[in-house]
Short mmCIF file of C-alpha atoms in Angstrom, two decimals:
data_model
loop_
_atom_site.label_atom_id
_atom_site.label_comp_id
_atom_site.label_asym_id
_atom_site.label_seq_id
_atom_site.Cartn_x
_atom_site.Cartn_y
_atom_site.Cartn_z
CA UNK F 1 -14.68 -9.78 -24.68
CA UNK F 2 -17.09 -13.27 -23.62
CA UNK F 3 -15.18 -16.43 -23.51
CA UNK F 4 -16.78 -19.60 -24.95
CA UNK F 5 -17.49 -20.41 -21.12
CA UNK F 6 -19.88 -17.26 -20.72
CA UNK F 7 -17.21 -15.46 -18.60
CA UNK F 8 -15.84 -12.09 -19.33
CA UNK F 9 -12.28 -12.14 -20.33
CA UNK F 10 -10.31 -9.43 -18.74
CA UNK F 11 -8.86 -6.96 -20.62
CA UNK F 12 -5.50 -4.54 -19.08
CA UNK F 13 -6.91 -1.17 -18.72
CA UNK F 14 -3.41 0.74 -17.73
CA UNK F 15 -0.90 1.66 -19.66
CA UNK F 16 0.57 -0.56 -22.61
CA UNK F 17 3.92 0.37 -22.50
CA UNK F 18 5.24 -2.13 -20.73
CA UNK F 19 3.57 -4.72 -22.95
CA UNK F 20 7.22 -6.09 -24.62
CA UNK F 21 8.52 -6.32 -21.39
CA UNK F 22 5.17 -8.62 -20.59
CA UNK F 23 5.43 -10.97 -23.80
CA UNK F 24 9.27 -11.41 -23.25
CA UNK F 25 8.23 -12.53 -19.60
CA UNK F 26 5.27 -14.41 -19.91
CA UNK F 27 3.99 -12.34 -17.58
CA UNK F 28 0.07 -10.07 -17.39
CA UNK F 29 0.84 -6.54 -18.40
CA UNK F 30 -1.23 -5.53 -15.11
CA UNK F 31 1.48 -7.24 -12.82
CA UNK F 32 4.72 -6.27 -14.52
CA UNK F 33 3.03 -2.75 -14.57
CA UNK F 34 2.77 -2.91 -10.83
CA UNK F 35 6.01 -4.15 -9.88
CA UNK F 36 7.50 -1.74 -12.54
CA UNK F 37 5.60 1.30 -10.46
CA UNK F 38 7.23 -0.28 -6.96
CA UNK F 39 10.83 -0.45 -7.99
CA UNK F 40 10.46 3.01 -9.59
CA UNK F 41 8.89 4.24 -6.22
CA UNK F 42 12.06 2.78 -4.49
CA UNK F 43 14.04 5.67 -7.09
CA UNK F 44 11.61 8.38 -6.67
CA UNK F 45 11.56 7.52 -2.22
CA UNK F 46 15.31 8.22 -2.53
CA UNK F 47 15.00 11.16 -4.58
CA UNK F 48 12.39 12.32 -1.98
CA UNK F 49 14.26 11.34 0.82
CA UNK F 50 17.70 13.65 -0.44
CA UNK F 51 15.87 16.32 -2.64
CA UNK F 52 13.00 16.99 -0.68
CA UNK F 53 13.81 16.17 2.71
CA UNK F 54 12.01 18.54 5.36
CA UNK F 55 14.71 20.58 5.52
CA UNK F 56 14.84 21.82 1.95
CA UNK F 57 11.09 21.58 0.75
CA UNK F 58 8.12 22.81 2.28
CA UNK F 59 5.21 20.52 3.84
CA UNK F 60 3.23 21.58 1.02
CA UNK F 61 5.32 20.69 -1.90
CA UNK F 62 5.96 17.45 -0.40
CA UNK F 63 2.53 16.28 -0.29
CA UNK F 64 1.72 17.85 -3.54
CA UNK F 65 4.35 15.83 -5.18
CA UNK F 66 3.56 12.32 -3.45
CA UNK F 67 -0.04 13.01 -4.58
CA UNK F 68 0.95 13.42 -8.23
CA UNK F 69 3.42 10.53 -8.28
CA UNK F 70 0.76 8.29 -6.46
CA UNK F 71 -2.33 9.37 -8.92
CA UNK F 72 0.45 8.69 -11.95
CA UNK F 73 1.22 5.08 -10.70
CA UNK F 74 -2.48 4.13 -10.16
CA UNK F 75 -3.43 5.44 -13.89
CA UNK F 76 -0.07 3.60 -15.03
CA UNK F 77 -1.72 0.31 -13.42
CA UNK F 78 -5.43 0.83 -13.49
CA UNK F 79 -6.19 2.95 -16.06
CA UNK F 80 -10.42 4.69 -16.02
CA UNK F 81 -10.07 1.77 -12.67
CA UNK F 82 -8.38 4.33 -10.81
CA UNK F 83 -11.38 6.61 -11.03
CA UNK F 84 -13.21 4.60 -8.41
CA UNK F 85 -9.80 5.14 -6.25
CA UNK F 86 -10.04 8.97 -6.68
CA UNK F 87 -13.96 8.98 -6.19
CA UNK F 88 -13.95 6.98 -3.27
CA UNK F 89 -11.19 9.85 -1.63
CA UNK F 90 -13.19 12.54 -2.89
CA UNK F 91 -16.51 11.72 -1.44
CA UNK F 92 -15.36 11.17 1.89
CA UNK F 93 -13.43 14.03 2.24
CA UNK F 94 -16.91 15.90 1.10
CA UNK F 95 -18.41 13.91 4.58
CA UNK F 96 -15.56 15.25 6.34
CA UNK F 97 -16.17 18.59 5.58
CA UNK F 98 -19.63 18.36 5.89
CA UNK F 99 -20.34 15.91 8.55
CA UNK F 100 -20.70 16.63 12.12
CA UNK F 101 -17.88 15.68 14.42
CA UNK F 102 -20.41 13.24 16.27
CA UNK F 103 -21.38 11.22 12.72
CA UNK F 104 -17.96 11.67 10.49
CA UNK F 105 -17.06 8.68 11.55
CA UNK F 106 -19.99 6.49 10.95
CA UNK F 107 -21.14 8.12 7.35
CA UNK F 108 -17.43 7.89 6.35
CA UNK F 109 -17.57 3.77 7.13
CA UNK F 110 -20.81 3.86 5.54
CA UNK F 111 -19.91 5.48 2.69
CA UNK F 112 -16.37 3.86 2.10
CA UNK F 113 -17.35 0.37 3.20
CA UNK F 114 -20.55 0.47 0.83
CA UNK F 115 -18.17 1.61 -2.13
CA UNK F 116 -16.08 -1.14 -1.74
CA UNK F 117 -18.91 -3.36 -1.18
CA UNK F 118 -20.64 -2.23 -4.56
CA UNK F 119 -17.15 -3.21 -6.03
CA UNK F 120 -16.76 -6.32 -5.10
CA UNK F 121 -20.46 -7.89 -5.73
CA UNK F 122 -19.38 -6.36 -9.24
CA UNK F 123 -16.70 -8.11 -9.37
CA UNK F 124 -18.45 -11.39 -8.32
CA UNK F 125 -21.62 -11.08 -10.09
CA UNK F 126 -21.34 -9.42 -13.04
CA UNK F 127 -17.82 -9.93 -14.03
CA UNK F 128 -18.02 -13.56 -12.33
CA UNK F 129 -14.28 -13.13 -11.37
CA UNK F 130 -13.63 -12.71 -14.67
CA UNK F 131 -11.02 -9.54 -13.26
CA UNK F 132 -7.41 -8.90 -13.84
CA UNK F 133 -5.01 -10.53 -10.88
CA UNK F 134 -3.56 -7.03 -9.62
CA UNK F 135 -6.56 -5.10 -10.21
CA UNK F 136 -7.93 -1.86 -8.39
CA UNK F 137 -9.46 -3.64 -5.57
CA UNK F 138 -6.89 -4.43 -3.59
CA UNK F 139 -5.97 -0.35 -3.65
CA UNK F 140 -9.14 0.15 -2.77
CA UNK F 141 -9.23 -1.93 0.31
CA UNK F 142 -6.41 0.28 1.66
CA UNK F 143 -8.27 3.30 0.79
CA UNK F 144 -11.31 2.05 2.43
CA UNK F 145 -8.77 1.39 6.22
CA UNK F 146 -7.10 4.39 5.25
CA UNK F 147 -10.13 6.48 5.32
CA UNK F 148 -12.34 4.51 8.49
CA UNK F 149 -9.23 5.15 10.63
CA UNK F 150 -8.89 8.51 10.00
CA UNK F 151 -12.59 9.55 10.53
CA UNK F 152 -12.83 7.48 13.56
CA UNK F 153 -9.14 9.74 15.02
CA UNK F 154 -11.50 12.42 13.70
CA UNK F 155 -14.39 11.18 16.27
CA UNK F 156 -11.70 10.95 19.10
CA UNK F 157 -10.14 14.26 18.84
CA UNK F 158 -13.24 16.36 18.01
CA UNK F 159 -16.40 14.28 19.32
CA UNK F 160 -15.34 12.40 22.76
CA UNK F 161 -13.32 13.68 26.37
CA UNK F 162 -9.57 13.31 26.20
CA UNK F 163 -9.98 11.63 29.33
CA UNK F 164 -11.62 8.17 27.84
CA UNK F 165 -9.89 7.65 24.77
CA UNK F 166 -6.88 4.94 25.44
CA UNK F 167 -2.96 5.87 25.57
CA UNK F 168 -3.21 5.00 21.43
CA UNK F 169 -6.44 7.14 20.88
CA UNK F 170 -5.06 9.94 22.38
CA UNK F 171 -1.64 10.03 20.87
CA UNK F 172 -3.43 9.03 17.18
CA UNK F 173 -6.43 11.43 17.74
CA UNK F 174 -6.98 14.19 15.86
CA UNK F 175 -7.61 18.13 16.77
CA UNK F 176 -7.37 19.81 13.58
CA UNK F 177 -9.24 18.59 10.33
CA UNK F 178 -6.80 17.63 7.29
CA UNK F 179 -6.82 20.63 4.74
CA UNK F 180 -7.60 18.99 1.51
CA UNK F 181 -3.76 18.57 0.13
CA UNK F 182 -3.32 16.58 2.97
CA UNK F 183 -5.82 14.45 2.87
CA UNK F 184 -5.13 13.96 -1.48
CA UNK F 185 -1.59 12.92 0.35
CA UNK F 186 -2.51 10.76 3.09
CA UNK F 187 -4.68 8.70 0.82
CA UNK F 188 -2.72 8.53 -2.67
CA UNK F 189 0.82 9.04 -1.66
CA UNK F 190 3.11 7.03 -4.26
CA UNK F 191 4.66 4.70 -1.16
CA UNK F 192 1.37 3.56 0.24
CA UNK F 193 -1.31 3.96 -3.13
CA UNK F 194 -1.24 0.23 -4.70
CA UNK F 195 -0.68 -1.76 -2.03
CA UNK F 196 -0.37 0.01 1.51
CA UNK F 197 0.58 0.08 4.37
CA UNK F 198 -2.43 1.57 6.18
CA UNK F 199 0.07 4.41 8.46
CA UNK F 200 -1.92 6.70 10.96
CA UNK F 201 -2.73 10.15 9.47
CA UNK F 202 -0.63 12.20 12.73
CA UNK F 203 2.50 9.56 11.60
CA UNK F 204 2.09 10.28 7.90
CA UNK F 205 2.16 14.19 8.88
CA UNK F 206 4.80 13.79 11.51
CA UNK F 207 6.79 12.22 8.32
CA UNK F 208 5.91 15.32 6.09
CA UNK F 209 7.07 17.55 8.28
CA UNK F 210 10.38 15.95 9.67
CA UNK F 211 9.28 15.12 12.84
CA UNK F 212 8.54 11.12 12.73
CA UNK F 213 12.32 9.81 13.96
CA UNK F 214 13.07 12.44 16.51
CA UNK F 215 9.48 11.55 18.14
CA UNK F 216 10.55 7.87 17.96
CA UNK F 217 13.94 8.03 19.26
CA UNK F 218 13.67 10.30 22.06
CA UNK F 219 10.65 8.21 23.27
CA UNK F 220 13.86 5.33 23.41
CA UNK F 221 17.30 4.64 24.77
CA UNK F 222 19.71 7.45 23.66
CA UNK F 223 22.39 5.69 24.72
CA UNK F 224 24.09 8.74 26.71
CA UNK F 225 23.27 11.66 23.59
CA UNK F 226 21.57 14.35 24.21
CA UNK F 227 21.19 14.76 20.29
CA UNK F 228 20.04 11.83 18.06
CA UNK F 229 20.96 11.82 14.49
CA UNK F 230 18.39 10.53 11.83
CA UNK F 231 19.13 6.53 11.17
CA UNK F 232 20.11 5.68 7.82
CA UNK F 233 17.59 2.98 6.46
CA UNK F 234 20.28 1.12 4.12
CA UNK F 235 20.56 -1.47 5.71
CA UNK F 236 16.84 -2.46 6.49
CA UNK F 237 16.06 -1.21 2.90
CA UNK F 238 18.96 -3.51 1.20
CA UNK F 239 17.58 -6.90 3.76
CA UNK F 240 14.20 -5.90 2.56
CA UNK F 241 15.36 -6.09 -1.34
CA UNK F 242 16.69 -9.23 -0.84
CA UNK F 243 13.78 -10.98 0.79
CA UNK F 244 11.61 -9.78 -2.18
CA UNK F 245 13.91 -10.92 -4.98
CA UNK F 246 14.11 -14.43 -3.19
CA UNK F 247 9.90 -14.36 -2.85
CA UNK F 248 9.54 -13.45 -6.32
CA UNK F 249 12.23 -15.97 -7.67
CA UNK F 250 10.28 -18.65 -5.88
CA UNK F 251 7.03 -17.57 -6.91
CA UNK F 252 7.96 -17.36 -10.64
CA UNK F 253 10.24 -21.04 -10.35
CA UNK F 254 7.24 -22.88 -8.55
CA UNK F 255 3.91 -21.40 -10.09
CA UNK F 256 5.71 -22.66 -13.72
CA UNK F 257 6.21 -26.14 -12.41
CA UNK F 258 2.99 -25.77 -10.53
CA UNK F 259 0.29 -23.99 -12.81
CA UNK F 260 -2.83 -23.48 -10.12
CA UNK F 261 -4.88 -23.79 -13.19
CA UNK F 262 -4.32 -27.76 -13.76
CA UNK F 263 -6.53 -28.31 -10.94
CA UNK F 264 -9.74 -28.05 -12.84
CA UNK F 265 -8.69 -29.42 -15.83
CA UNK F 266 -11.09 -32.35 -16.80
CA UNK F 267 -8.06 -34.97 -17.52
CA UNK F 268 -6.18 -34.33 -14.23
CA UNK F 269 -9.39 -35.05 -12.67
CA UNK F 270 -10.70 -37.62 -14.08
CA UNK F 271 -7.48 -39.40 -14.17
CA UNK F 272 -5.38 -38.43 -11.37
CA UNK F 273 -5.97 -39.63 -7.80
CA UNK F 274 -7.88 -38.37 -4.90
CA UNK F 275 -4.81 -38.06 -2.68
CA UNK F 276 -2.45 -36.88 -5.53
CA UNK F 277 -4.84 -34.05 -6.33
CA UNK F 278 -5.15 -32.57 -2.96
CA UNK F 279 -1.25 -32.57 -2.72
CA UNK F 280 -1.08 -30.59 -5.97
CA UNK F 281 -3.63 -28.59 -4.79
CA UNK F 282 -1.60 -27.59 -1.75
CA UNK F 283 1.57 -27.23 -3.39
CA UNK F 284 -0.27 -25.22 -6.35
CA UNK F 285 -1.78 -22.55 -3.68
CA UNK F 286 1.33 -22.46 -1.74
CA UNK F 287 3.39 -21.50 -4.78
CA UNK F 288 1.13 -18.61 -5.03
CA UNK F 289 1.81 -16.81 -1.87
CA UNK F 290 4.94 -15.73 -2.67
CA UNK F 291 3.52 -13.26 -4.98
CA UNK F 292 1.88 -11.67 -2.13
CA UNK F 293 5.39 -11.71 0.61
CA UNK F 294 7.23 -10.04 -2.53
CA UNK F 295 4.50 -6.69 -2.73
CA UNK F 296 4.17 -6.60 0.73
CA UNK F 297 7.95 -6.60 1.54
CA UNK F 298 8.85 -4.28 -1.43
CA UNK F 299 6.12 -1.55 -0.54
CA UNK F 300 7.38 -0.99 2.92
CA UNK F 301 10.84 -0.83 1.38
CA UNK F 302 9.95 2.09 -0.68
CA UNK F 303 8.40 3.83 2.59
CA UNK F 304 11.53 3.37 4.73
CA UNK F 305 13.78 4.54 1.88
CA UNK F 306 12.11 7.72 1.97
CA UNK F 307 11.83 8.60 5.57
CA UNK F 308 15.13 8.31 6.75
CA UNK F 309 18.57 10.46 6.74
CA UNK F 310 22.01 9.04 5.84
CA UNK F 311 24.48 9.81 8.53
CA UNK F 312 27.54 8.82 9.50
CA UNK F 313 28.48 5.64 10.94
CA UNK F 314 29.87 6.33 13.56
CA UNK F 315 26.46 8.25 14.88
CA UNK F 316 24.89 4.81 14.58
CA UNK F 317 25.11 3.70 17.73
CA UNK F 318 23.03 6.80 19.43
CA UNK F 319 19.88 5.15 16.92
CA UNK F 320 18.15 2.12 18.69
CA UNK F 321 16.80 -0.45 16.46
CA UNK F 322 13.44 0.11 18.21
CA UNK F 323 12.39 2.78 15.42
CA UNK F 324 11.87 0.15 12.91
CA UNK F 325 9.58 -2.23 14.51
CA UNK F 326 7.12 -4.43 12.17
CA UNK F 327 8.34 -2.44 9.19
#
């Protein structure tokens, strides 16, 4: 559809069953499909984390089902969008394959960076902005990290001496290329697929494989046991809840009293004053960060809740807080 301005007027291409939910809220069906995806990935991380822990599922079936629940949630919020998500992942892991260790690397930031590139001068030029708020851009940013960094561990562990790389580049480098499962999993795993976090590809694995705490915690105080126990993330998880529901209470309370629109409406312009407008302004843009603070702080939530163990409380104490730092 054209506007009466010129612009395109953007149209939801996931799915429409959230749509009541959406008029009952005032809310665009693109962002109560997203946050509906997040708080069902906080159910299906604590399914993951009980069911199909590393003790009762293989590696395999663990990555195959992250994949499938992370391709389902960007169809659910992208719709034919998500294609350029699953194209981008497939061509580089053709370069990977392909490439030689000495150029992965480089043809995998060319091709990845250009992608996204392409994208966004779409975006800008031929849509003129005219696209949805939570659209499949901002996945594909994370794709585009996702794959740079792993190409580039790629370089280090395959293309340069062990004896150059920094203390990071040679824990994070790579010796063994990703068979294609994991690489579908690294890249489109339901806790990282619509809005991140960018994780290291040996972390990710380490957390497939049930190795990621006990690597953490014996590099850490054990506080006299020979034998750490696997922290329960209940805490952090609940703290994390709560600082999203507060972000997105303040973000729906202010951008209603605020609008960000008003600021280019011809009467509050012509009317209002010079130094009233630029206080709206700032009040206006600050409303809208809290939309931001409540993705990023739910996303990570759904990542600890399925990486950790419940124990008992009393084995607390042998966990230091250490293992969750900037989560």
């Amino acid at each position: 559809m054209v506007a009466a301005s010129g612009n395109i007027v953007p149209q939801p291409t996931g799915s429409a069953l959230l749509q009541p939910i959406s008029q009952l809220l005032h809310t665009p069906l693109e962002q109560v499909n997203f946050v509906a995806c997040q708080l069902v990935a906080l159910l299906v991380a604590f399914w993951f984390r009980i069911y199909l822990n590393p003790s009762n599922a293989h590696p395999a079936v663990r990555h195959a089902f992250a994949t499938f629940v992370g391709v389902y949630f960007a169809v659910f919020c992208f719709g034919w969008y998500s294609l350029h998500i699953f194209t981008l992942v497939l061509l580089c892991y053709c370069i990977m394959i392909t490439a030689s260790v000495s150029n992965v690397h480089r043809y995998s930031f060319i091709m990845a960076m250009g992608y996204l590139t392409l994208c966004q001068i779409n975006r800008v030029y031929i849509f003129n902005y005219g696209i949805l708020s939570t659209d499949f851009s901002g996945p594909l940013m994370i794709i585009t990290q996702k794959i740079t960094t792993l190409a580039f561990q790629l370089h280090d562990g395959f293309g340069r001496s062990f004896k150059v790389l920094s203390k990071d580049q040679q824990q994070y480098s790579i010796k063994k290329k990703p068979s294609f499962l994991e690489y579908l999993s690294y890249h489109l795993n339901f806790m990282s697929v619509l809005a991140g976090p960018c994780s290291n590809f040996q972390d990710y694995i380490a957390f497939i494989e049930g190795r990621h705490i006990q690597s953490k915690l014996l590099n850490s105080k054990g506080n006299g046991y020979t034998k750490l126990p696997n922290p329960s993330p209940n805490e952090v998880v609940i703290y994390k809840l709560c600082i999203a529901a507060a972000s997105l209470a303040v973000f729906m309370t202010f951008t209603k009293a605020f609008p960000i629109l008003y600021v280019v409406d011809e009467t509050f312009m012509n009317t209002v004053p010079f130094l009233k407008r630029l206080g709206y302004f700032y009040i206006a843009t600050q409303a809208c960060k809290p939309k931001y603070y409540f993705a990023w702080t739910l996303v990570p939530t759904a990542v600890l809740m399925s990486r950790c163990l419940k124990v008992p409380i009393q084995a607390r104490q042998a966990c230091p807080t250490e293992i969750w730092p900037n989560t």
